[in-house]
């Protein structure tokens, strides 16, 4: 067993992607790490659960999560937990886009040319825009090169205003910019900071040709973010406490064993299945949602503690339908002119059995972002809305029998990427020595994605003062 640093070690509070990443990165530097998670499983807001369905047991993801080839940190996380092959990336970007009103299917796909030429042919043939709108969209794409996402002034402007200045029609916004932006940012253009939009579209469209190739997990998220992650933590020597809720943090008197000579240590009050414990730590990484962090941070930890309370959230709704036959002929598709946004085939990952659902049964998941108007609607209302839409979009669904229908809701799925949110997002360091922040809501420069969460965990681990024999941090790609 490798030697660990002296002192009380580091406590990471929160077992989502940010916390698991921070714990692994710190353990790789030789730290003694304890990870505390309030839920009985890891994974945060990207998790799976079991459903006793009329078609048999299903493993259900709470929401449809994908990533892009440009998500280097998340890809590094998958490598670190031994799961790269379980979440394959497309060889080349290829997204079928169905216009429900005009009954036309177009495709957004790339070729092998350098960026931005890799998308030029696809955009030139995109049937959901007029020739003039395609030309204007190409000019707007090139104009993104002149925006600096790190410029604070961009955070004060909404994306829709910039798009209008670039000559984008309402149809172009709906059929192209929001088609991508709603799925990645969880908000429509008028409600999106230009800084975040510029980061997403510049990174995905104007860097490497394969940057926007889509990766879709072929197994339940729980296999990646809980089972594989927990095994990696065990191998790294991290002590993992599940069903353990952090109740309070408090500083101890400065002493010679304080992390990096910063002075002082920490006590973390934890309730583990009703039993109160006190964990001693040289350093603490708070990798919890921003509202939970606001409640745990001691006075003076942030210059403006009220900033966290001003970060708002946005919901995501997922509609799950199991048919008695195959109705969607592709792995996933985007939809225009319909309440349906994106639809995914999750048959294989759910464990849907041919013996119970029929040899051609299919399980579809509809991912509905920016779902503020629907998030609290009863399942009955959503069924009456979405089943006829699927029958209209997918001819095979019109005659298919629905074997199961249910919804999952994340009312606070992401932070809202509104103009001005950038100045509210804190960095990894706090003003309290030895106390650090992680989470997709921190100042990663990315929206609230799995990539942003992993990057935040790496940033927090990197910020922990290099004392007590800790080795240098690894790169983002190796996590």
Short mmCIF file of C-alpha atoms in Angstrom, two decimals:
data_model
loop_
_atom_site.label_atom_id
_atom_site.label_comp_id
_atom_site.label_asym_id
_atom_site.label_seq_id
_atom_site.Cartn_x
_atom_site.Cartn_y
_atom_site.Cartn_z
CA UNK A 1 0.00 0.00 0.00
CA UNK A 2 1.35 3.41 -0.92
CA UNK A 3 2.11 5.92 1.81
CA UNK A 4 -0.34 8.71 2.42
CA UNK A 5 0.40 12.22 3.56
CA UNK A 6 0.57 13.02 7.24
CA UNK A 7 -2.18 14.92 9.03
CA UNK A 8 -5.90 14.38 9.14
CA UNK A 9 -6.34 14.15 5.39
CA UNK A 10 -9.02 15.63 3.16
CA UNK A 11 -12.79 15.27 3.38
CA UNK A 12 -14.76 15.60 0.16
CA UNK A 13 -18.43 16.36 0.77
CA UNK A 14 -20.57 15.22 -2.15
CA UNK A 15 -20.38 12.09 -4.31
CA UNK A 16 -21.47 13.44 -7.67
CA UNK A 17 -19.06 13.66 -10.58
CA UNK A 18 -17.34 16.70 -9.07
CA UNK A 19 -16.75 15.06 -5.70
CA UNK A 20 -15.68 11.68 -7.08
CA UNK A 21 -13.26 13.40 -9.45
CA UNK A 22 -11.77 15.52 -6.67
CA UNK A 23 -11.40 12.48 -4.42
CA UNK A 24 -9.64 10.44 -7.11
CA UNK A 25 -7.35 13.30 -8.09
CA UNK A 26 -6.35 13.94 -4.48
CA UNK A 27 -5.80 10.24 -3.80
CA UNK A 28 -3.59 10.09 -6.88
CA UNK A 29 -1.47 12.83 -5.29
CA UNK A 30 -1.03 10.74 -2.16
CA UNK A 31 -3.69 12.32 0.05
CA UNK A 32 -5.74 10.36 2.56
CA UNK A 33 -9.30 11.06 1.42
CA UNK A 34 -12.74 10.45 2.90
CA UNK A 35 -15.71 10.97 0.58
CA UNK A 36 -19.07 11.75 2.21
CA UNK A 37 -22.30 11.37 0.20
CA UNK A 38 -25.81 11.93 1.56
CA UNK A 39 -27.45 9.49 -0.83
CA UNK A 40 -27.00 5.71 -0.68
CA UNK A 41 -25.22 5.83 -4.07
CA UNK A 42 -22.77 7.95 -6.02
CA UNK A 43 -23.46 9.88 -9.21
CA UNK A 44 -25.23 13.04 -8.09
CA UNK A 45 -27.80 14.13 -10.69
CA UNK A 46 -26.63 11.58 -13.27
CA UNK A 47 -27.83 8.29 -11.83
CA UNK A 48 -29.97 5.21 -12.43
CA UNK A 49 -32.70 3.43 -10.51
CA UNK A 50 -34.68 0.20 -10.77
CA UNK A 51 -38.31 0.21 -11.89
CA UNK A 52 -40.73 -2.66 -11.52
CA UNK A 53 -42.38 -2.22 -14.90
CA UNK A 54 -45.22 -4.16 -16.53
CA UNK A 55 -42.56 -5.39 -18.98
CA UNK A 56 -40.28 -6.61 -16.19
CA UNK A 57 -37.50 -4.94 -14.27
CA UNK A 58 -36.01 -1.88 -15.97
CA UNK A 59 -32.88 0.05 -15.12
CA UNK A 60 -33.81 3.67 -15.72
CA UNK A 61 -31.56 6.70 -16.02
CA UNK A 62 -33.10 9.68 -14.26
CA UNK A 63 -32.33 11.72 -17.39
CA UNK A 64 -30.72 11.27 -20.76
CA UNK A 65 -27.09 12.36 -20.48
CA UNK A 66 -24.70 12.57 -23.41
CA UNK A 67 -21.28 14.14 -23.89
CA UNK A 68 -19.14 15.33 -26.79
CA UNK A 69 -15.72 14.33 -28.00
CA UNK A 70 -14.46 17.76 -26.89
CA UNK A 71 -15.32 16.86 -23.28
CA UNK A 72 -11.74 15.91 -22.46
CA UNK A 73 -12.19 15.92 -18.69
CA UNK A 74 -15.25 13.67 -18.69
CA UNK A 75 -13.56 11.32 -21.14
CA UNK A 76 -10.63 11.25 -18.72
CA UNK A 77 -13.05 10.37 -15.93
CA UNK A 78 -14.38 7.45 -17.97
CA UNK A 79 -10.82 6.21 -18.53
CA UNK A 80 -10.02 6.61 -14.85
CA UNK A 81 -12.94 4.40 -13.80
CA UNK A 82 -12.40 1.90 -16.64
CA UNK A 83 -15.57 2.72 -18.54
CA UNK A 84 -14.50 4.25 -21.87
CA UNK A 85 -15.90 1.37 -23.91
CA UNK A 86 -19.24 1.64 -22.11
CA UNK A 87 -19.97 5.15 -23.44
CA UNK A 88 -18.86 5.10 -27.11
CA UNK A 89 -18.59 8.24 -29.23
CA UNK A 90 -19.91 8.47 -32.78
CA UNK A 91 -17.28 8.00 -35.46
CA UNK A 92 -18.56 11.27 -36.93
CA UNK A 93 -21.29 13.67 -35.84
CA UNK A 94 -24.62 12.62 -37.33
CA UNK A 95 -27.93 13.90 -35.93
CA UNK A 96 -31.25 13.23 -37.70
CA UNK A 97 -33.51 16.28 -37.35
CA UNK A 98 -37.22 15.73 -38.00
CA UNK A 99 -39.48 18.69 -38.78
CA UNK A 100 -42.84 17.50 -37.50
CA UNK A 101 -44.84 20.13 -39.34
CA UNK A 102 -43.34 19.66 -42.79
CA UNK A 103 -42.64 15.94 -42.34
CA UNK A 104 -39.07 16.39 -43.52
CA UNK A 105 -35.91 14.86 -42.11
CA UNK A 106 -32.60 16.66 -42.33
CA UNK A 107 -29.23 15.80 -40.85
CA UNK A 108 -26.54 17.71 -39.05
CA UNK A 109 -23.34 15.82 -39.75
CA UNK A 110 -19.71 16.47 -40.45
CA UNK A 111 -17.17 15.29 -42.95
CA UNK A 112 -13.43 14.89 -42.58
CA UNK A 113 -12.46 18.44 -43.55
CA UNK A 114 -10.85 20.83 -41.05
CA UNK A 115 -13.09 23.06 -38.93
CA UNK A 116 -15.18 25.00 -39.85
CA UNK A 117 -15.39 23.39 -43.30
CA UNK A 118 -16.35 20.07 -41.70
CA UNK A 119 -19.96 21.28 -41.34
CA UNK A 120 -20.26 23.41 -44.47
CA UNK A 121 -21.71 20.71 -46.72
CA UNK A 122 -24.27 19.66 -44.11
CA UNK A 123 -25.38 23.23 -43.49
CA UNK A 124 -25.65 23.91 -47.22
CA UNK A 125 -28.13 21.03 -47.54
CA UNK A 126 -29.98 21.53 -44.26
CA UNK A 127 -33.64 21.46 -45.35
CA UNK A 128 -35.06 23.22 -42.32
CA UNK A 129 -33.59 26.59 -43.36
CA UNK A 130 -33.92 28.61 -46.54
CA UNK A 131 -30.80 29.24 -48.65
CA UNK A 132 -30.60 32.75 -47.22
CA UNK A 133 -30.92 31.48 -43.66
CA UNK A 134 -28.19 28.92 -44.26
CA UNK A 135 -25.83 31.59 -45.54
CA UNK A 136 -26.62 33.83 -42.56
CA UNK A 137 -26.07 30.91 -40.17
CA UNK A 138 -22.66 30.25 -41.73
CA UNK A 139 -21.70 33.91 -41.26
CA UNK A 140 -22.85 33.84 -37.64
CA UNK A 141 -20.84 30.69 -37.00
CA UNK A 142 -17.71 32.38 -38.32
CA UNK A 143 -18.48 35.49 -36.25
CA UNK A 144 -18.27 33.37 -33.12
CA UNK A 145 -14.51 33.21 -33.67
CA UNK A 146 -14.26 36.86 -32.66
CA UNK A 147 -15.96 36.35 -29.28
CA UNK A 148 -13.98 35.67 -26.14
CA UNK A 149 -16.11 33.63 -23.72
CA UNK A 150 -13.91 34.86 -20.87
CA UNK A 151 -14.85 38.49 -21.55
CA UNK A 152 -17.10 39.57 -18.63
CA UNK A 153 -19.00 41.91 -20.95
CA UNK A 154 -20.36 38.92 -22.87
CA UNK A 155 -21.90 37.56 -19.68
CA UNK A 156 -24.16 40.62 -19.49
CA UNK A 157 -25.69 40.06 -22.97
CA UNK A 158 -28.23 37.42 -23.92
CA UNK A 159 -27.56 35.09 -26.83
CA UNK A 160 -30.78 36.00 -28.66
CA UNK A 161 -29.75 39.66 -28.91
CA UNK A 162 -26.44 38.67 -30.49
CA UNK A 163 -28.16 36.28 -32.90
CA UNK A 164 -30.52 39.01 -34.05
CA UNK A 165 -27.55 41.27 -34.70
CA UNK A 166 -26.13 38.50 -36.87
CA UNK A 167 -29.28 38.43 -39.00
CA UNK A 168 -30.70 35.18 -37.61
CA UNK A 169 -34.42 34.66 -38.22
CA UNK A 170 -36.78 33.18 -35.65
CA UNK A 171 -36.86 29.98 -37.71
CA UNK A 172 -33.04 29.80 -37.76
CA UNK A 173 -32.90 30.24 -34.00
CA UNK A 174 -35.44 27.43 -33.48
CA UNK A 175 -34.13 25.05 -36.15
CA UNK A 176 -30.41 25.43 -35.46
CA UNK A 177 -29.22 27.51 -32.53
CA UNK A 178 -31.84 26.46 -29.97
CA UNK A 179 -31.84 22.91 -31.29
CA UNK A 180 -28.28 22.66 -29.97
CA UNK A 181 -28.38 25.31 -27.26
CA UNK A 182 -31.42 24.09 -25.36
CA UNK A 183 -29.93 20.60 -25.08
CA UNK A 184 -26.51 21.82 -23.91
CA UNK A 185 -27.44 24.92 -21.91
CA UNK A 186 -30.94 24.00 -20.66
CA UNK A 187 -32.37 27.36 -21.75
CA UNK A 188 -33.49 29.13 -24.89
CA UNK A 189 -31.47 31.88 -26.51
CA UNK A 190 -33.16 34.85 -24.76
CA UNK A 191 -32.34 33.29 -21.38
CA UNK A 192 -28.72 32.38 -22.10
CA UNK A 193 -25.57 34.35 -21.31
CA UNK A 194 -23.70 35.13 -24.53
CA UNK A 195 -20.48 34.10 -22.77
CA UNK A 196 -21.76 30.58 -22.13
CA UNK A 197 -23.32 30.29 -25.60
CA UNK A 198 -20.08 31.42 -27.22
CA UNK A 199 -18.14 28.86 -25.21
CA UNK A 200 -20.47 26.02 -26.26
CA UNK A 201 -20.68 26.85 -29.95
CA UNK A 202 -17.03 27.87 -30.36
CA UNK A 203 -15.82 24.69 -28.67
CA UNK A 204 -18.23 22.41 -30.50
CA UNK A 205 -18.12 23.97 -33.97
CA UNK A 206 -14.85 25.83 -34.42
CA UNK A 207 -12.09 23.82 -32.75
CA UNK A 208 -11.43 20.26 -33.88
CA UNK A 209 -13.55 18.63 -36.62
CA UNK A 210 -14.66 15.88 -34.25
CA UNK A 211 -15.33 18.15 -31.27
CA UNK A 212 -19.13 17.77 -31.48
CA UNK A 213 -19.24 14.01 -32.09
CA UNK A 214 -21.75 12.65 -29.58
CA UNK A 215 -21.09 10.04 -26.93
CA UNK A 216 -24.05 8.11 -25.54
CA UNK A 217 -23.72 5.67 -22.62
CA UNK A 218 -24.49 2.11 -23.69
CA UNK A 219 -25.07 1.08 -20.08
CA UNK A 220 -27.02 2.68 -17.22
CA UNK A 221 -25.48 5.81 -15.75
CA UNK A 222 -25.29 4.01 -12.43
CA UNK A 223 -22.80 1.57 -13.90
CA UNK A 224 -20.51 4.46 -14.86
CA UNK A 225 -20.98 6.94 -12.02
CA UNK A 226 -21.69 4.62 -9.11
CA UNK A 227 -20.51 1.03 -9.64
CA UNK A 228 -17.36 1.81 -11.64
CA UNK A 229 -16.66 5.01 -9.73
CA UNK A 230 -16.96 3.28 -6.35
CA UNK A 231 -14.59 0.54 -7.47
CA UNK A 232 -12.07 3.16 -8.62
CA UNK A 233 -12.32 4.96 -5.28
CA UNK A 234 -11.75 1.69 -3.44
CA UNK A 235 -8.68 0.94 -5.55
CA UNK A 236 -7.35 4.43 -4.86
CA UNK A 237 -7.72 3.95 -1.10
CA UNK A 238 -10.52 6.47 -0.65
CA UNK A 239 -12.85 5.87 2.28
CA UNK A 240 -16.41 6.27 0.96
CA UNK A 241 -19.28 6.96 3.36
CA UNK A 242 -22.72 6.65 1.75
CA UNK A 243 -26.01 7.77 3.32
CA UNK A 244 -23.83 10.21 5.23
CA UNK A 245 -25.07 13.79 5.37
CA UNK A 246 -22.72 16.64 6.28
CA UNK A 247 -24.46 18.83 8.85
CA UNK A 248 -21.88 21.49 9.60
CA UNK A 249 -18.28 22.60 9.09
CA UNK A 250 -16.15 24.36 11.66
CA UNK A 251 -12.58 25.53 11.84
CA UNK A 252 -10.17 24.24 14.46
CA UNK A 253 -7.32 26.19 15.94
CA UNK A 254 -4.26 26.68 13.73
CA UNK A 255 -1.62 24.03 14.18
CA UNK A 256 1.56 22.70 12.62
CA UNK A 257 -0.29 19.96 10.72
CA UNK A 258 -2.51 22.36 8.76
CA UNK A 259 -2.63 21.75 5.03
CA UNK A 260 0.22 23.43 3.22
CA UNK A 261 1.08 25.44 6.31
CA UNK A 262 -2.08 27.54 5.86
CA UNK A 263 -2.98 27.21 9.53
CA UNK A 264 -5.91 25.46 11.13
CA UNK A 265 -7.93 22.41 10.31
CA UNK A 266 -11.56 21.42 10.02
CA UNK A 267 -14.20 19.34 11.69
CA UNK A 268 -17.03 17.98 9.55
CA UNK A 269 -20.15 16.98 11.47
CA UNK A 270 -21.74 14.05 9.65
CA UNK A 271 -24.88 12.02 10.22
CA UNK A 272 -24.37 8.44 8.97
CA UNK A 273 -27.68 6.60 8.95
CA UNK A 274 -28.75 8.53 12.02
CA UNK A 275 -25.42 8.21 13.87
CA UNK A 276 -23.53 11.46 14.43
CA UNK A 277 -19.82 11.47 13.66
CA UNK A 278 -17.13 14.10 13.56
CA UNK A 279 -14.48 13.87 10.83
CA UNK A 280 -11.18 15.71 11.23
CA UNK A 281 -9.64 17.19 8.09
CA UNK A 282 -6.73 19.33 7.04
CA UNK A 283 -8.76 20.35 3.97
CA UNK A 284 -12.38 20.10 2.89
CA UNK A 285 -13.78 20.10 -0.64
CA UNK A 286 -17.47 21.04 -0.76
CA UNK A 287 -18.80 19.34 -3.89
CA UNK A 288 -22.51 19.80 -3.28
CA UNK A 289 -25.22 21.85 -5.03
CA UNK A 290 -24.81 25.60 -4.64
CA UNK A 291 -27.75 25.97 -2.26
CA UNK A 292 -26.35 23.24 0.00
CA UNK A 293 -22.91 24.88 -0.15
CA UNK A 294 -24.50 28.19 0.84
CA UNK A 295 -25.87 26.53 3.95
CA UNK A 296 -22.58 24.87 4.92
CA UNK A 297 -20.08 27.63 4.23
CA UNK A 298 -18.82 29.34 7.39
CA UNK A 299 -19.03 33.13 7.70
CA UNK A 300 -16.39 34.94 5.66
CA UNK A 301 -15.67 32.02 3.34
CA UNK A 302 -16.87 34.06 0.36
CA UNK A 303 -16.57 37.82 -0.08
CA UNK A 304 -20.23 37.94 -1.09
CA UNK A 305 -21.93 34.89 0.42
CA UNK A 306 -25.30 35.96 -0.94
CA UNK A 307 -24.11 35.36 -4.49
CA UNK A 308 -24.85 31.64 -4.23
CA UNK A 309 -28.45 32.35 -3.26
CA UNK A 310 -28.80 34.44 -6.43
CA UNK A 311 -27.89 31.51 -8.70
CA UNK A 312 -31.19 30.15 -9.98
CA UNK A 313 -31.91 26.69 -11.38
CA UNK A 314 -33.60 25.22 -14.44
CA UNK A 315 -35.54 21.96 -14.72
CA UNK A 316 -35.34 19.01 -17.10
CA UNK A 317 -38.21 16.60 -17.72
CA UNK A 318 -37.79 13.11 -19.12
CA UNK A 319 -40.67 11.12 -20.61
CA UNK A 320 -40.22 7.34 -20.79
CA UNK A 321 -42.28 5.14 -23.12
CA UNK A 322 -42.00 1.38 -23.69
CA UNK A 323 -43.62 0.09 -26.90
CA UNK A 324 -44.35 -3.49 -27.91
CA UNK A 325 -42.36 -3.03 -31.12
CA UNK A 326 -39.58 -0.94 -32.62
CA UNK A 327 -40.82 2.50 -33.64
CA UNK A 328 -37.61 4.57 -33.80
CA UNK A 329 -35.19 3.34 -36.49
CA UNK A 330 -32.18 5.38 -35.30
CA UNK A 331 -30.35 5.61 -31.95
CA UNK A 332 -31.57 9.16 -31.37
CA UNK A 333 -33.11 12.11 -33.18
CA UNK A 334 -33.89 15.78 -32.64
CA UNK A 335 -37.33 17.18 -33.41
CA UNK A 336 -38.62 20.56 -34.61
CA UNK A 337 -42.18 21.86 -34.57
CA UNK A 338 -43.26 19.59 -31.75
CA UNK A 339 -43.26 19.48 -27.95
CA UNK A 340 -40.77 16.62 -28.36
CA UNK A 341 -37.18 17.88 -28.32
CA UNK A 342 -34.87 14.85 -28.43
CA UNK A 343 -35.77 11.17 -28.41
CA UNK A 344 -33.36 8.33 -27.58
CA UNK A 345 -33.53 4.56 -27.88
CA UNK A 346 -32.64 3.22 -24.43
CA UNK A 347 -33.74 -0.37 -25.01
CA UNK A 348 -30.34 -1.99 -24.59
CA UNK A 349 -29.13 -0.06 -21.57
CA UNK A 350 -32.39 -0.52 -19.66
CA UNK A 351 -32.24 -4.31 -19.69
CA UNK A 352 -35.56 -4.56 -21.53
CA UNK A 353 -36.04 -8.27 -22.03
CA UNK A 354 -37.26 -9.72 -25.31
CA UNK A 355 -38.99 -12.43 -23.32
CA UNK A 356 -41.19 -9.91 -21.50
CA UNK A 357 -41.53 -7.07 -24.01
CA UNK A 358 -41.56 -9.05 -27.22
CA UNK A 359 -38.64 -9.55 -29.57
CA UNK A 360 -39.12 -6.12 -31.14
CA UNK A 361 -40.04 -4.08 -28.05
CA UNK A 362 -38.44 -0.67 -27.69
CA UNK A 363 -37.89 1.75 -24.81
CA UNK A 364 -37.73 5.45 -25.75
CA UNK A 365 -36.65 8.35 -23.53
CA UNK A 366 -37.66 11.89 -24.44
CA UNK A 367 -35.30 14.52 -23.05
CA UNK A 368 -37.13 17.81 -22.48
CA UNK A 369 -34.85 20.66 -21.40
CA UNK A 370 -35.92 24.15 -20.31
CA UNK A 371 -39.09 22.44 -19.10
CA UNK A 372 -40.36 25.07 -16.68
CA UNK A 373 -43.88 25.02 -18.10
CA UNK A 374 -44.19 21.23 -17.87
CA UNK A 375 -42.13 20.12 -14.94
CA UNK A 376 -45.05 19.94 -12.51
CA UNK A 377 -47.72 18.66 -14.90
CA UNK A 378 -49.29 15.31 -13.87
CA UNK A 379 -48.10 12.22 -15.71
CA UNK A 380 -51.61 11.80 -17.08
CA UNK A 381 -51.45 15.19 -18.81
CA UNK A 382 -47.99 14.48 -20.17
CA UNK A 383 -49.17 11.13 -21.51
CA UNK A 384 -52.04 12.82 -23.35
CA UNK A 385 -49.58 15.32 -24.81
CA UNK A 386 -46.65 13.13 -25.81
CA UNK A 387 -48.12 9.83 -27.00
CA UNK A 388 -50.07 11.48 -29.85
CA UNK A 389 -46.95 13.46 -30.75
CA UNK A 390 -44.87 10.31 -30.97
CA UNK A 391 -47.56 8.70 -33.13
CA UNK A 392 -47.43 11.76 -35.41
CA UNK A 393 -43.63 11.78 -35.59
CA UNK A 394 -43.02 8.04 -35.82
CA UNK A 395 -45.49 6.23 -38.10
CA UNK A 396 -44.75 2.87 -36.51
CA UNK A 397 -45.83 4.23 -33.13
CA UNK A 398 -49.37 4.89 -34.34
CA UNK A 399 -50.24 1.18 -34.26
CA UNK A 400 -47.91 0.16 -31.45
CA UNK A 401 -49.13 -0.74 -27.99
CA UNK A 402 -47.73 1.25 -25.07
CA UNK A 403 -46.54 -1.23 -22.46
CA UNK A 404 -45.31 1.37 -19.94
CA UNK A 405 -45.30 5.16 -19.55
CA UNK A 406 -43.71 7.19 -16.78
CA UNK A 407 -41.84 10.44 -16.22
CA UNK A 408 -38.79 11.53 -14.25
CA UNK A 409 -38.29 15.10 -13.14
CA UNK A 410 -35.24 17.05 -12.06
CA UNK A 411 -36.61 20.40 -10.90
CA UNK A 412 -33.14 21.78 -10.23
CA UNK A 413 -31.27 19.90 -12.94
CA UNK A 414 -28.81 22.69 -13.76
CA UNK A 415 -28.01 26.22 -12.79
CA UNK A 416 -29.84 28.66 -15.05
CA UNK A 417 -27.33 30.05 -17.61
CA UNK A 418 -28.89 33.52 -17.59
CA UNK A 419 -26.97 36.71 -18.38
CA UNK A 420 -25.00 37.75 -15.32
CA UNK A 421 -24.60 34.26 -13.87
CA UNK A 422 -20.87 34.32 -14.57
CA UNK A 423 -20.16 36.90 -11.88
CA UNK A 424 -22.03 34.77 -9.33
CA UNK A 425 -20.04 31.57 -9.89
CA UNK A 426 -17.15 31.29 -7.41
CA UNK A 427 -13.80 29.69 -8.08
CA UNK A 428 -12.45 26.64 -6.32
CA UNK A 429 -10.68 28.61 -3.56
CA UNK A 430 -12.55 30.23 -0.71
CA UNK A 431 -11.30 32.84 1.78
CA UNK A 432 -11.23 30.15 4.47
CA UNK A 433 -7.84 28.37 4.39
CA UNK A 434 -8.22 24.71 3.55
CA UNK A 435 -11.79 25.00 2.24
CA UNK A 436 -12.52 24.53 -1.47
CA UNK A 437 -15.56 24.38 -3.75
CA UNK A 438 -16.46 22.03 -6.59
CA UNK A 439 -19.56 21.54 -8.68
CA UNK A 440 -20.72 22.37 -12.19
CA UNK A 441 -22.05 25.68 -10.78
CA UNK A 442 -18.54 26.93 -9.93
CA UNK A 443 -16.49 29.06 -12.31
CA UNK A 444 -15.47 26.41 -14.82
CA UNK A 445 -16.35 28.45 -17.92
CA UNK A 446 -18.66 25.59 -18.95
CA UNK A 447 -22.41 25.27 -18.56
CA UNK A 448 -23.90 22.76 -16.13
CA UNK A 449 -22.76 19.56 -17.83
CA UNK A 450 -20.95 16.40 -16.82
CA UNK A 451 -17.82 17.94 -18.31
CA UNK A 452 -18.21 21.05 -16.17
CA UNK A 453 -18.67 18.93 -13.05
CA UNK A 454 -15.52 16.91 -13.69
CA UNK A 455 -13.52 20.04 -14.49
CA UNK A 456 -14.63 21.57 -11.21
CA UNK A 457 -13.46 18.54 -9.27
CA UNK A 458 -10.07 18.70 -10.93
CA UNK A 459 -9.81 22.43 -10.20
CA UNK A 460 -10.62 21.90 -6.53
CA UNK A 461 -8.08 19.10 -6.18
CA UNK A 462 -5.49 21.26 -7.91
CA UNK A 463 -6.21 24.14 -5.55
CA UNK A 464 -5.61 22.10 -2.39
CA UNK A 465 -2.34 23.44 -1.02
CA UNK A 466 0.62 21.21 -1.93
CA UNK A 467 1.73 20.23 1.54
CA UNK A 468 2.14 17.02 3.51
CA UNK A 469 3.97 15.24 0.70
CA UNK A 470 1.24 15.52 -1.94
CA UNK A 471 2.48 14.80 -5.44
CA UNK A 472 1.80 17.16 -8.37
CA UNK A 473 -1.67 16.90 -9.85
CA UNK A 474 -2.37 14.92 -13.02
CA UNK A 475 -3.55 16.50 -16.22
CA UNK A 476 -7.24 16.82 -17.07
CA UNK A 477 -6.98 14.10 -19.69
CA UNK A 478 -5.67 11.51 -17.25
CA UNK A 479 -7.79 12.57 -14.23
#
